[in-house]
Short mmCIF file of C-alpha atoms and ligand atoms in Angstrom, two decimals:
data_model
loop_
_atom_site.label_atom_id
_atom_site.label_comp_id
_atom_site.label_asym_id
_atom_site.label_seq_id
_atom_site.Cartn_x
_atom_site.Cartn_y
_atom_site.Cartn_z
CA UNK A 28 27.50 -24.77 -47.11
CA UNK A 29 28.53 -23.38 -43.68
CA UNK A 30 26.11 -22.70 -40.88
CA UNK A 31 26.04 -18.94 -41.34
CA UNK A 32 25.76 -19.26 -45.09
CA UNK A 33 22.73 -21.48 -44.51
CA UNK A 34 21.22 -18.88 -42.22
CA UNK A 35 21.84 -16.17 -44.77
CA UNK A 36 20.27 -18.24 -47.52
CA UNK A 37 17.22 -19.01 -45.41
CA UNK A 38 16.81 -15.38 -44.40
CA UNK A 39 17.07 -14.28 -47.97
CA UNK A 40 14.13 -16.39 -49.03
CA UNK A 41 12.01 -16.68 -45.94
CA UNK A 42 12.33 -13.38 -44.05
CA UNK A 43 8.72 -12.36 -44.89
CA UNK A 44 7.62 -15.70 -43.44
CA UNK A 45 9.42 -15.09 -40.16
CA UNK A 46 8.15 -11.52 -40.07
CA UNK A 47 4.58 -12.63 -40.40
CA UNK A 48 5.24 -14.91 -37.46
CA UNK A 49 6.72 -12.04 -35.47
CA UNK A 50 3.69 -9.90 -36.22
CA UNK A 51 1.31 -12.57 -34.97
CA UNK A 52 3.41 -13.27 -31.90
CA UNK A 53 3.44 -9.59 -30.99
CA UNK A 54 -0.29 -9.21 -31.60
CA UNK A 55 -1.05 -12.21 -29.38
CA UNK A 56 1.35 -11.10 -26.66
CA UNK A 57 0.13 -7.51 -26.64
CA UNK A 58 -3.56 -8.44 -26.64
CA UNK A 59 -2.98 -11.06 -23.95
CA UNK A 60 -1.21 -8.61 -21.68
CA UNK A 61 -3.78 -5.86 -22.22
CA UNK A 62 -6.71 -8.21 -21.61
CA UNK A 63 -4.76 -9.87 -18.82
CA UNK A 64 -4.20 -6.47 -17.25
CA UNK A 65 -7.87 -5.51 -17.40
CA UNK A 66 -9.14 -8.80 -16.00
CA UNK A 67 -6.13 -9.20 -13.74
CA UNK A 68 -6.97 -5.88 -12.10
CA UNK A 69 -10.53 -7.05 -11.59
CA UNK A 70 -9.27 -10.34 -10.23
CA UNK A 71 -6.89 -8.55 -7.85
CA UNK A 72 -9.74 -6.37 -6.58
CA UNK A 73 -11.85 -9.47 -6.02
CA UNK A 74 -8.92 -11.19 -4.34
CA UNK A 75 -8.60 -8.35 -1.84
CA UNK A 76 -12.25 -7.55 -1.32
CA UNK A 77 -14.13 -8.18 1.87
CA UNK A 78 -16.98 -10.12 0.25
CA UNK A 79 -15.87 -13.65 1.02
CA UNK A 80 -17.37 -15.58 -1.95
CA UNK A 81 -15.82 -13.16 -4.47
CA UNK A 82 -12.51 -13.53 -2.71
CA UNK A 83 -12.69 -17.32 -2.78
CA UNK A 84 -13.53 -17.37 -6.47
CA UNK A 85 -10.50 -15.19 -7.18
CA UNK A 86 -8.19 -17.24 -4.98
CA UNK A 87 -9.37 -20.49 -6.57
CA UNK A 88 -8.97 -19.10 -10.08
CA UNK A 89 -5.51 -17.69 -9.46
CA UNK A 90 -4.23 -20.80 -7.73
CA UNK A 91 -5.70 -23.12 -10.34
CA UNK A 92 -4.29 -21.22 -13.32
CA UNK A 93 -0.87 -20.88 -11.73
CA UNK A 94 -0.86 -24.51 -10.76
CA UNK A 95 -1.64 -26.02 -14.16
CA UNK A 96 0.38 -25.96 -17.40
CA UNK A 97 -0.44 -23.32 -19.98
CA UNK A 98 -0.41 -26.10 -22.57
CA UNK A 99 -3.26 -27.87 -20.83
CA UNK A 100 -5.22 -24.62 -20.50
CA UNK A 101 -4.74 -23.91 -24.19
CA UNK A 102 -5.87 -27.40 -25.22
CA UNK A 103 -8.81 -27.13 -22.91
CA UNK A 104 -9.96 -23.89 -24.51
CA UNK A 105 -9.29 -24.95 -28.07
CA UNK A 106 -10.48 -28.57 -28.07
CA UNK A 107 -12.46 -28.82 -24.85
CA UNK A 108 -14.81 -25.86 -25.10
CA UNK A 109 -16.22 -26.77 -28.53
CA UNK A 110 -17.07 -30.21 -27.13
CA UNK A 111 -19.38 -28.63 -24.61
CA UNK A 112 -20.86 -26.42 -27.29
CA UNK A 113 -18.84 -23.24 -26.79
CA UNK A 114 -17.24 -22.15 -30.04
CA UNK A 115 -15.53 -19.00 -31.18
CA UNK A 116 -17.20 -17.63 -34.31
CA UNK A 117 -15.41 -17.51 -37.64
CA UNK A 118 -14.98 -14.08 -39.12
CA UNK A 119 -14.66 -14.26 -42.86
CA UNK A 120 -12.24 -11.38 -43.33
CA UNK A 121 -9.83 -12.50 -40.59
CA UNK A 122 -8.33 -15.88 -41.48
CA UNK A 123 -8.23 -18.37 -38.64
CA UNK A 124 -10.13 -16.05 -36.36
CA UNK A 125 -11.44 -18.79 -34.10
CA UNK A 126 -7.97 -20.22 -33.56
CA UNK A 127 -6.67 -16.78 -32.79
CA UNK A 128 -9.46 -16.21 -30.33
CA UNK A 129 -8.76 -19.48 -28.55
CA UNK A 130 -5.07 -18.61 -28.32
CA UNK A 131 -5.71 -15.11 -27.03
CA UNK A 132 -8.35 -16.24 -24.56
CA UNK A 133 -6.09 -18.94 -23.16
CA UNK A 134 -3.05 -16.68 -22.98
CA UNK A 135 -4.94 -13.81 -21.35
CA UNK A 136 -6.76 -16.05 -18.90
CA UNK A 137 -3.36 -17.32 -17.91
CA UNK A 138 -1.73 -13.92 -17.80
CA UNK A 139 -4.67 -12.56 -15.82
CA UNK A 140 -3.86 -14.82 -12.88
CA UNK A 141 -0.22 -13.82 -12.81
CA UNK A 142 -1.00 -10.14 -13.24
CA UNK A 143 -3.55 -10.30 -10.42
CA UNK A 144 -0.79 -11.53 -8.15
CA UNK A 145 1.59 -8.84 -9.41
CA UNK A 146 -0.98 -6.16 -8.61
CA UNK A 147 -1.86 -7.60 -5.24
CA UNK A 148 1.73 -7.91 -4.10
CA UNK A 149 2.48 -4.44 -5.46
CA UNK A 150 -0.29 -3.00 -3.32
CA UNK A 151 0.64 -5.02 -0.27
CA UNK A 152 4.25 -3.95 -0.57
CA UNK A 153 3.20 -0.37 0.24
CA UNK A 154 3.95 0.30 3.90
CA UNK A 155 0.81 -0.26 5.98
CA UNK A 156 1.55 3.00 7.81
CA UNK A 157 0.54 4.87 4.65
CA UNK A 158 -2.99 3.52 4.82
CA UNK A 159 -3.17 4.15 8.57
CA UNK A 160 -2.05 7.75 8.17
CA UNK A 161 -4.60 8.32 5.42
CA UNK A 162 -7.44 6.75 7.39
CA UNK A 163 -6.49 8.48 10.64
CA UNK A 164 -6.66 11.90 9.01
CA UNK A 165 -10.19 11.16 7.83
CA UNK A 166 -9.90 9.79 4.30
CA UNK A 167 -12.26 7.00 3.38
CA UNK A 168 -10.87 3.66 2.28
CA UNK A 169 -11.42 4.43 -1.38
CA UNK A 170 -9.78 7.87 -1.21
CA UNK A 171 -6.84 6.44 0.71
CA UNK A 172 -6.41 3.86 -2.01
CA UNK A 173 -6.56 6.25 -4.95
CA UNK A 174 -4.66 9.16 -3.40
CA UNK A 175 -1.97 7.39 -1.42
CA UNK A 176 -1.67 3.64 -1.93
CA UNK A 177 -2.17 3.09 -5.66
CA UNK A 178 0.25 5.81 -6.83
CA UNK A 179 2.92 4.11 -4.74
CA UNK A 180 1.87 0.61 -5.76
CA UNK A 181 2.15 1.48 -9.46
CA UNK A 182 5.86 1.90 -8.98
CA UNK A 183 6.10 -1.68 -7.71
CA UNK A 184 3.69 -3.03 -10.30
CA UNK A 185 5.05 -1.57 -13.55
CA UNK A 186 8.40 -3.36 -13.59
CA UNK A 187 6.79 -6.70 -12.74
CA UNK A 188 4.21 -6.06 -15.43
CA UNK A 189 7.02 -5.53 -17.92
CA UNK A 190 8.49 -8.86 -16.92
CA UNK A 191 5.12 -10.43 -17.47
CA UNK A 192 5.04 -9.03 -21.02
CA UNK A 193 8.45 -10.53 -21.72
CA UNK A 194 7.28 -13.86 -20.30
CA UNK A 195 4.15 -13.77 -22.42
CA UNK A 196 6.18 -13.15 -25.59
CA UNK A 197 8.16 -16.30 -24.87
CA UNK A 198 5.30 -18.45 -23.64
CA UNK A 199 3.12 -17.48 -26.57
CA UNK A 200 5.21 -19.81 -28.73
CA UNK A 201 2.97 -22.53 -27.37
CA UNK A 202 -0.02 -21.35 -29.43
CA UNK A 203 1.69 -22.78 -32.49
CA UNK A 204 0.43 -26.19 -31.38
CA UNK A 205 -3.15 -25.16 -32.17
CA UNK A 206 -2.12 -23.90 -35.59
CA UNK A 207 -1.74 -20.19 -35.03
CA UNK A 208 0.84 -18.81 -37.43
CA UNK A 209 3.09 -17.24 -34.80
CA UNK A 210 6.85 -17.09 -35.00
CA UNK A 211 7.29 -20.66 -33.77
CA UNK A 212 4.71 -21.97 -36.22
CA UNK A 213 6.35 -20.17 -39.13
CA UNK A 214 9.72 -21.45 -38.04
CA UNK A 215 8.39 -24.98 -38.25
CA UNK A 216 6.99 -24.20 -41.70
CA UNK A 217 10.38 -23.09 -42.92
CA UNK A 218 11.99 -26.17 -41.40
CA UNK A 219 9.47 -28.33 -43.22
CA UNK A 220 10.38 -26.94 -46.63
CA UNK A 221 14.14 -26.49 -46.15
CA UNK A 222 14.93 -29.51 -43.93
CA UNK A 223 17.36 -27.26 -42.04
CA UNK A 224 16.15 -27.24 -38.48
CA UNK A 225 19.22 -25.93 -36.70
CA UNK A 226 19.65 -22.67 -38.66
CA UNK A 227 15.91 -22.05 -38.56
CA UNK A 228 15.74 -22.56 -34.81
CA UNK A 229 18.77 -20.30 -34.39
CA UNK A 230 16.98 -17.60 -36.33
CA UNK A 231 13.83 -18.01 -34.23
CA UNK A 232 15.82 -17.91 -31.00
CA UNK A 233 17.56 -14.72 -32.09
CA UNK A 234 14.28 -13.07 -33.00
CA UNK A 235 12.67 -14.06 -29.70
CA UNK A 236 15.72 -12.78 -27.88
CA UNK A 237 15.66 -9.45 -29.69
CA UNK A 238 11.99 -9.00 -28.86
CA UNK A 239 12.40 -9.81 -25.19
CA UNK A 240 15.65 -7.85 -24.93
CA UNK A 241 14.12 -4.71 -26.43
CA UNK A 242 11.08 -5.23 -24.22
CA UNK A 243 13.31 -5.58 -21.16
CA UNK A 244 15.36 -2.46 -21.98
CA UNK A 245 12.22 -0.47 -22.53
CA UNK A 246 10.89 -1.48 -19.13
CA UNK A 247 14.18 -0.66 -17.44
CA UNK A 248 14.03 2.79 -18.99
CA UNK A 249 10.48 3.28 -17.80
CA UNK A 250 11.48 2.22 -14.31
CA UNK A 251 14.36 4.67 -14.24
CA UNK A 252 12.13 7.51 -15.40
CA UNK A 253 9.65 6.75 -12.62
CA UNK A 254 12.38 6.71 -10.01
CA UNK A 255 13.65 10.10 -11.12
CA UNK A 256 10.21 11.63 -11.18
CA UNK A 257 9.85 11.41 -7.44
CA UNK A 258 13.00 11.06 -5.47
CA UNK B 17 -13.33 16.72 37.96
CA UNK B 18 -12.27 20.00 36.44
CA UNK B 19 -12.99 20.94 32.85
CA UNK B 20 -14.90 19.12 30.18
CA UNK B 21 -13.80 15.68 29.00
CA UNK B 22 -13.32 15.35 25.29
CA UNK B 23 -12.77 11.58 25.32
CA UNK B 24 -14.38 9.15 27.74
CA UNK B 25 -13.19 5.56 27.67
CA UNK B 26 -15.60 3.05 29.18
CA UNK B 27 -14.69 -0.58 29.89
CA UNK B 28 -12.51 -0.76 26.81
CA UNK B 29 -11.25 -4.26 26.03
CA UNK B 30 -9.31 -5.43 23.04
CA UNK B 31 -8.13 -8.92 22.20
CA UNK B 32 -6.13 -10.20 19.29
CA UNK B 33 -7.39 -13.76 19.00
CA UNK B 34 -6.96 -15.20 22.48
CA UNK B 35 -4.51 -12.51 23.52
CA UNK B 36 -6.30 -10.02 25.79
CA UNK B 37 -4.32 -6.83 25.28
CA UNK B 38 -6.60 -4.25 26.90
CA UNK B 39 -8.64 -5.29 29.90
CA UNK B 40 -11.69 -3.20 30.84
CA UNK B 41 -10.01 0.19 30.73
CA UNK B 42 -11.99 3.25 31.80
CA UNK B 43 -10.62 6.77 31.93
CA UNK B 44 -11.35 10.33 30.82
CA UNK B 45 -9.31 12.83 28.84
CA UNK B 46 -10.03 16.47 29.44
CA UNK B 47 -9.89 19.34 27.04
CA UNK B 48 -6.67 21.37 26.90
CA UNK B 49 -4.83 18.84 29.03
CA UNK B 50 -1.78 16.77 28.21
CA UNK B 51 -1.79 13.14 29.30
CA UNK B 52 1.20 10.87 28.83
CA UNK B 53 1.03 7.09 28.78
CA UNK B 54 4.06 5.10 29.78
CA UNK B 55 4.61 1.43 30.41
CA UNK B 56 6.61 -1.62 29.43
CA UNK B 57 6.84 -2.83 25.88
CA UNK B 58 3.86 -4.93 24.89
CA UNK B 59 1.76 -3.42 27.66
CA UNK B 60 -0.87 -2.27 25.16
CA UNK B 61 -0.02 1.45 24.85
CA UNK B 62 -0.15 1.56 21.06
CA UNK B 63 -3.25 -0.58 20.98
CA UNK B 64 -4.95 1.72 23.46
CA UNK B 65 -4.08 4.81 21.45
CA UNK B 66 -5.18 3.21 18.19
CA UNK B 67 -8.50 2.27 19.75
CA UNK B 68 -9.16 5.93 20.48
CA UNK B 69 -9.58 6.71 16.78
CA UNK B 70 -10.73 3.21 15.90
CA UNK B 71 -7.66 2.24 13.90
CA UNK B 72 -8.18 -0.83 16.08
CA UNK B 73 -11.77 -1.88 16.63
CA UNK B 74 -12.38 -2.44 20.35
CA UNK B 75 -13.58 -5.91 21.26
CA UNK B 76 -15.93 -4.37 23.81
CA UNK B 77 -16.51 -1.11 25.62
CA UNK B 78 -17.08 2.43 24.47
CA UNK B 79 -15.03 5.35 23.23
CA UNK B 80 -17.07 8.50 23.63
CA UNK B 81 -15.55 11.37 21.70
CA UNK B 82 -17.13 14.75 22.39
CA UNK B 83 -20.40 13.06 23.29
CA UNK B 84 -20.41 10.62 20.35
CA UNK B 85 -19.94 6.89 20.88
CA UNK B 86 -17.45 6.09 18.13
CA UNK B 87 -18.42 2.43 18.07
CA UNK B 88 -22.08 3.15 17.43
CA UNK B 89 -23.32 1.78 14.12
CA UNK B 90 -24.63 5.08 12.74
CA UNK B 91 -21.46 7.07 13.41
CA UNK B 92 -19.41 8.14 10.40
CA UNK B 93 -15.97 7.37 11.79
CA UNK B 94 -14.27 9.28 8.97
CA UNK B 95 -15.96 12.48 10.12
CA UNK B 96 -14.81 11.92 13.69
CA UNK B 97 -11.24 11.06 12.69
CA UNK B 98 -10.92 14.47 11.01
CA UNK B 99 -11.03 15.93 14.50
CA UNK B 100 -8.53 13.50 16.01
CA UNK B 101 -4.97 14.04 14.84
CA UNK B 102 -2.52 11.18 14.98
CA UNK B 103 1.27 11.22 14.88
CA UNK B 104 3.07 7.93 14.31
CA UNK B 105 6.40 6.55 15.39
CA UNK B 106 7.42 6.13 11.75
CA UNK B 107 5.99 9.47 10.59
CA UNK B 108 3.97 7.95 7.73
CA UNK B 109 4.12 11.02 5.54
CA UNK B 110 2.54 10.24 2.17
CA UNK B 111 5.58 9.16 0.18
CA UNK B 112 4.06 9.97 -3.19
CA UNK B 113 3.44 13.61 -2.32
CA UNK B 114 5.72 16.50 -1.58
CA UNK B 115 5.52 18.32 1.73
CA UNK B 116 3.07 20.94 0.52
CA UNK B 117 0.71 18.32 -0.88
CA UNK B 118 1.07 16.22 2.28
CA UNK B 119 -0.15 19.21 4.25
CA UNK B 120 -2.92 20.39 1.94
CA UNK B 121 -4.42 17.20 0.53
CA UNK B 122 -6.66 16.47 3.50
CA UNK B 123 -7.91 20.03 4.17
CA UNK B 124 -8.67 20.47 0.47
CA UNK B 125 -10.22 17.07 -0.17
CA UNK B 126 -11.94 16.49 3.13
CA UNK B 127 -12.75 19.93 4.49
CA UNK B 128 -13.27 21.51 1.07
CA UNK B 129 -10.78 24.27 1.75
CA UNK B 130 -9.59 26.31 -1.24
CA UNK B 131 -6.16 25.19 -2.43
CA UNK B 132 -4.68 28.69 -2.08
CA UNK B 133 -6.05 29.05 1.41
CA UNK B 134 -4.67 25.67 2.44
CA UNK B 135 -1.27 26.48 0.99
CA UNK B 136 -1.14 29.83 2.75
CA UNK B 137 -2.00 28.10 5.99
CA UNK B 138 0.65 25.44 5.38
CA UNK B 139 3.30 28.08 4.68
CA UNK B 140 2.39 29.90 7.86
CA UNK B 141 2.81 26.75 9.94
CA UNK B 142 5.99 25.70 8.13
CA UNK B 143 7.48 29.13 8.76
CA UNK B 144 6.76 28.85 12.43
CA UNK B 145 8.88 25.69 12.51
CA UNK B 146 11.53 27.05 10.16
CA UNK B 147 10.67 24.45 7.52
CA UNK B 148 9.29 26.67 4.76
CA UNK B 149 12.18 25.82 2.44
CA UNK B 150 11.08 22.17 2.51
CA UNK B 151 7.67 22.83 0.97
CA UNK B 152 8.53 21.17 -2.34
CA UNK B 153 10.69 18.36 -0.92
CA UNK B 154 9.57 14.76 -0.91
CA UNK B 155 9.59 12.80 2.37
CA UNK B 156 12.59 10.75 1.25
CA UNK B 157 14.63 13.96 1.13
CA UNK B 158 13.96 14.89 4.75
CA UNK B 159 15.65 13.94 8.01
CA UNK B 160 13.66 12.01 10.59
CA UNK B 161 13.21 15.07 12.76
CA UNK B 162 11.97 17.10 9.81
CA UNK B 163 9.59 14.34 8.78
CA UNK B 164 8.09 14.12 12.23
CA UNK B 165 7.64 17.87 12.52
CA UNK B 166 5.96 17.92 9.10
CA UNK B 167 3.75 15.03 10.23
CA UNK B 168 2.71 17.12 13.23
CA UNK B 169 1.93 20.04 10.94
CA UNK B 170 -0.10 17.72 8.71
CA UNK B 171 -2.29 16.89 11.70
CA UNK B 172 -2.51 20.53 12.73
CA UNK B 173 -3.76 21.53 9.29
CA UNK B 174 -7.06 19.81 10.16
CA UNK B 175 -7.35 21.81 13.39
CA UNK B 176 -8.05 18.70 15.45
CA UNK B 177 -9.68 18.79 18.88
CA UNK B 178 -7.22 16.28 20.21
CA UNK B 179 -3.90 14.87 19.06
CA UNK B 180 -2.60 11.36 19.64
CA UNK B 181 1.14 10.69 19.61
CA UNK B 182 2.51 7.15 19.49
CA UNK B 183 6.17 7.28 20.50
CA UNK B 184 6.85 10.23 18.20
CA UNK B 185 10.57 10.30 18.97
CA UNK B 186 11.39 6.60 19.21
CA UNK B 187 12.52 6.26 15.61
CA UNK B 188 14.69 9.39 15.70
CA UNK B 189 18.42 9.83 16.04
CA UNK B 190 19.16 11.30 19.47
CA UNK B 191 20.16 14.68 18.09
CA UNK B 192 16.76 15.11 16.46
CA UNK B 193 14.59 14.25 19.43
CA UNK B 194 14.83 17.74 20.89
CA UNK B 195 13.42 19.51 17.85
CA UNK B 196 10.32 17.31 17.87
CA UNK B 197 9.78 17.57 21.60
CA UNK B 198 10.07 21.37 21.32
CA UNK B 199 7.22 21.45 18.83
CA UNK B 200 5.12 19.32 21.13
CA UNK B 201 5.87 21.58 24.09
CA UNK B 202 4.80 24.53 21.96
CA UNK B 203 1.52 22.78 21.21
CA UNK B 204 0.99 21.91 24.85
CA UNK B 205 1.46 25.48 25.97
CA UNK B 206 -0.91 26.63 23.23
CA UNK B 207 -3.57 24.51 24.93
CA UNK B 208 -3.75 21.56 22.54
CA UNK B 209 -5.35 18.46 24.03
CA UNK B 210 -2.72 15.76 23.72
CA UNK B 211 -2.41 12.09 24.53
CA UNK B 212 1.18 10.97 24.24
CA UNK B 213 2.71 7.51 24.41
CA UNK B 214 6.37 8.07 25.13
CA UNK B 215 9.54 6.72 26.67
CA UNK B 216 10.89 10.24 27.27
CA UNK B 217 10.38 10.41 31.03
CA UNK B 218 11.75 13.88 31.60
CA UNK B 219 9.65 15.28 28.78
CA UNK B 220 6.55 13.48 30.07
CA UNK B 221 7.03 14.95 33.52
CA UNK B 222 7.63 18.43 32.19
CA UNK B 223 4.75 18.64 29.75
CA UNK B 224 2.01 16.40 31.17
CA UNK B 225 -0.80 17.24 33.50
CA UNK B 226 -1.36 13.59 34.18
CA UNK B 227 0.44 10.34 33.54
CA UNK B 228 -0.97 6.85 33.08
CA UNK B 229 1.02 3.69 33.67
CA UNK B 230 -0.31 1.01 31.33
CA UNK B 231 0.83 -2.50 32.10
CA UNK B 232 -0.70 -5.87 31.29
CA UNK B 233 -3.67 -4.22 29.61
CA UNK B 234 -4.71 -2.20 32.66
CA UNK B 235 -4.08 1.31 33.91
CA UNK B 236 -2.00 0.53 36.93
CA UNK B 237 -1.41 4.09 38.05
CA UNK B 238 -3.05 7.38 37.09
CA UNK B 239 -1.65 10.46 38.79
CA UNK B 240 -0.58 14.05 38.26
CA UNK B 241 2.87 14.12 36.71
CA UNK B 242 4.93 15.11 39.75
CA UNK B 243 3.26 12.66 42.13
CA UNK B 244 3.57 9.95 39.51
CA UNK B 245 7.34 10.15 39.57
CA UNK B 246 7.91 11.30 43.18
CA UNK B 247 5.59 8.97 45.02
CA UNK B 248 4.55 6.05 42.82
CA UNK B 249 2.28 3.54 44.56
CA UNK B 250 1.98 0.56 42.27
CA UNK B 251 4.82 -1.90 42.87
CA UNK B 252 5.10 -2.57 39.15
CA UNK B 253 5.42 1.13 38.42
CA UNK B 254 8.09 1.43 41.11
CA UNK B 255 10.15 -1.35 39.56
CA UNK B 256 9.52 0.04 36.05
CA UNK B 257 10.75 3.48 37.09
CA UNK B 258 13.75 1.89 38.77
CA UNK B 259 14.68 0.34 35.45
CA UNK B 260 14.19 3.35 33.19
CA UNK B 261 15.28 6.31 35.33
N1 LIG C 9 -2.32 -6.30 14.99
C1 LIG C 9 -2.02 -7.14 16.00
N2 LIG C 9 -2.27 -8.45 15.90
C2 LIG C 9 -1.98 -9.29 16.90
N3 LIG C 9 -1.43 -8.93 18.07
C3 LIG C 9 -1.14 -7.62 18.23
C4 LIG C 9 -1.41 -6.66 17.21
N4 LIG C 9 -1.02 -5.45 17.65
C5 LIG C 9 -0.52 -5.65 18.88
N5 LIG C 9 -0.59 -6.94 19.24
C6 LIG C 9 -0.17 -7.51 20.54
O1 LIG C 9 -0.72 -6.73 21.55
C7 LIG C 9 0.17 -6.56 22.62
C8 LIG C 9 0.33 -5.10 22.94
O2 LIG C 9 0.95 -4.45 21.86
P1 LIG C 9 1.16 -2.89 21.78
O3 LIG C 9 1.80 -2.60 20.48
O4 LIG C 9 -0.12 -2.20 22.09
O5 LIG C 9 2.18 -2.64 22.96
P2 LIG C 9 2.99 -1.32 23.34
O6 LIG C 9 2.69 -1.05 24.76
O7 LIG C 9 2.66 -0.24 22.35
O8 LIG C 9 4.48 -1.78 23.20
P3 LIG C 9 5.75 -0.97 22.66
O9 LIG C 9 6.27 -0.13 23.78
O10 LIG C 9 6.71 -2.05 22.28
O11 LIG C 9 5.31 -0.14 21.47
C9 LIG C 9 1.45 -7.26 22.21
O12 LIG C 9 1.48 -8.51 22.84
C10 LIG C 9 1.31 -7.42 20.72
O13 LIG C 9 1.96 -8.59 20.31
MG1 LIG C 10 3.77 0.75 20.80
#
């Protein structure tokens, strides 16, 4: 049987399997980015705030997360935390809830650090003259931020945030090692029953590519819209 | 001393780290007068101007604006800044707002002016400068000269007691300098109190009541405009004028 015939045969039988994997991958990626965005924003605010201890905590967190492998962070959350008595509860009507939680917590803690940096650099990329003009006319720091700086920073932040989403989709494949049934995990399942690793991996690669490609296009579109809105 | 001083500077010093940029400067600025500040690059002109509205925090000394010491702990600097207009070398119009919003956002948000009232006022000022057709443009769609004139109008909208200009024409193409200087002359003859850092010597002489030569963090010469150029005393000013005139 030729390579493409093998792929076709596998798809015919196992498409629902792959699709379940896709669903879980997307859920994990989306939740991680949303949570990462919420906590990343907080972290960015801490990183830029004038209260020194808060700033140090944020710097330490961001540097540590960015300087260690996601795999280690994931293992730490999944195996390490229960050892010191921190466990995620099981929820009877969601299978594997505690695994899922560990995966999402690890992914969003990781994403949070990167997003914090995206937000910070997006804000700092706004010309400092904008803040000076706002302050010199009599706006308070907070008003200057919300009226002048943030609306301009958003334009820098959104595209980078889109890239982060694409990255998270790819990186999330790592959660398969703790037994979350994401696309990578399901791919391994199919390999295990068919003994055909190459076609299965090709299918997985294509699906990942389609997801990131569509994600990327969508972001590019968003970017273009924003640029047209305000010349 | 004639007239009432609106800003009194007392022993103002400013250092950046070990770099002493302003060294014990004291001077007064009177109401309805135009004072220009000239001097070599790095002499501290911008720093001095930015200290006047506390964009830079003085290391020591006092800035007394209309009787209020701006450095005092209990002073709401935001309130005081509403009365001190500032025009920047690089215009610094709010890039995320169109011209109309640039002009009205501060009067509406800070002074509590009605939006309609603020817009009517903006239109009136824009018309005076022949810029009323730019009301809905964004800064990126304007020429440098237009941006700077709008920036001046933005300050005027707050009806400031004094206006600070930091090299308002230095970033402009030569053919646009005139239109900005004309607006400033108009303001001067309307009695606006102005403090202007500039390299435009002819303009400075024409429009100023007094000129300061700021060099090495000190005011090296402080004279009425004509005397300043015709009979300079400080040797450094003499050699500076030799170079630039
Ligand atoms: N934010 C800052 N941090 C550190 N040093 C500064 C800062 N701002 C200005 N300086 C230093 O202060 C000195 C005076 O600078 P300033 O900008 O006031 O000069 P200037 O007279 O306005 O010069 P120019 O004609 O080039 O605009 C320079 O040596 C400059 O390097
Ligand atoms: Mg300067």
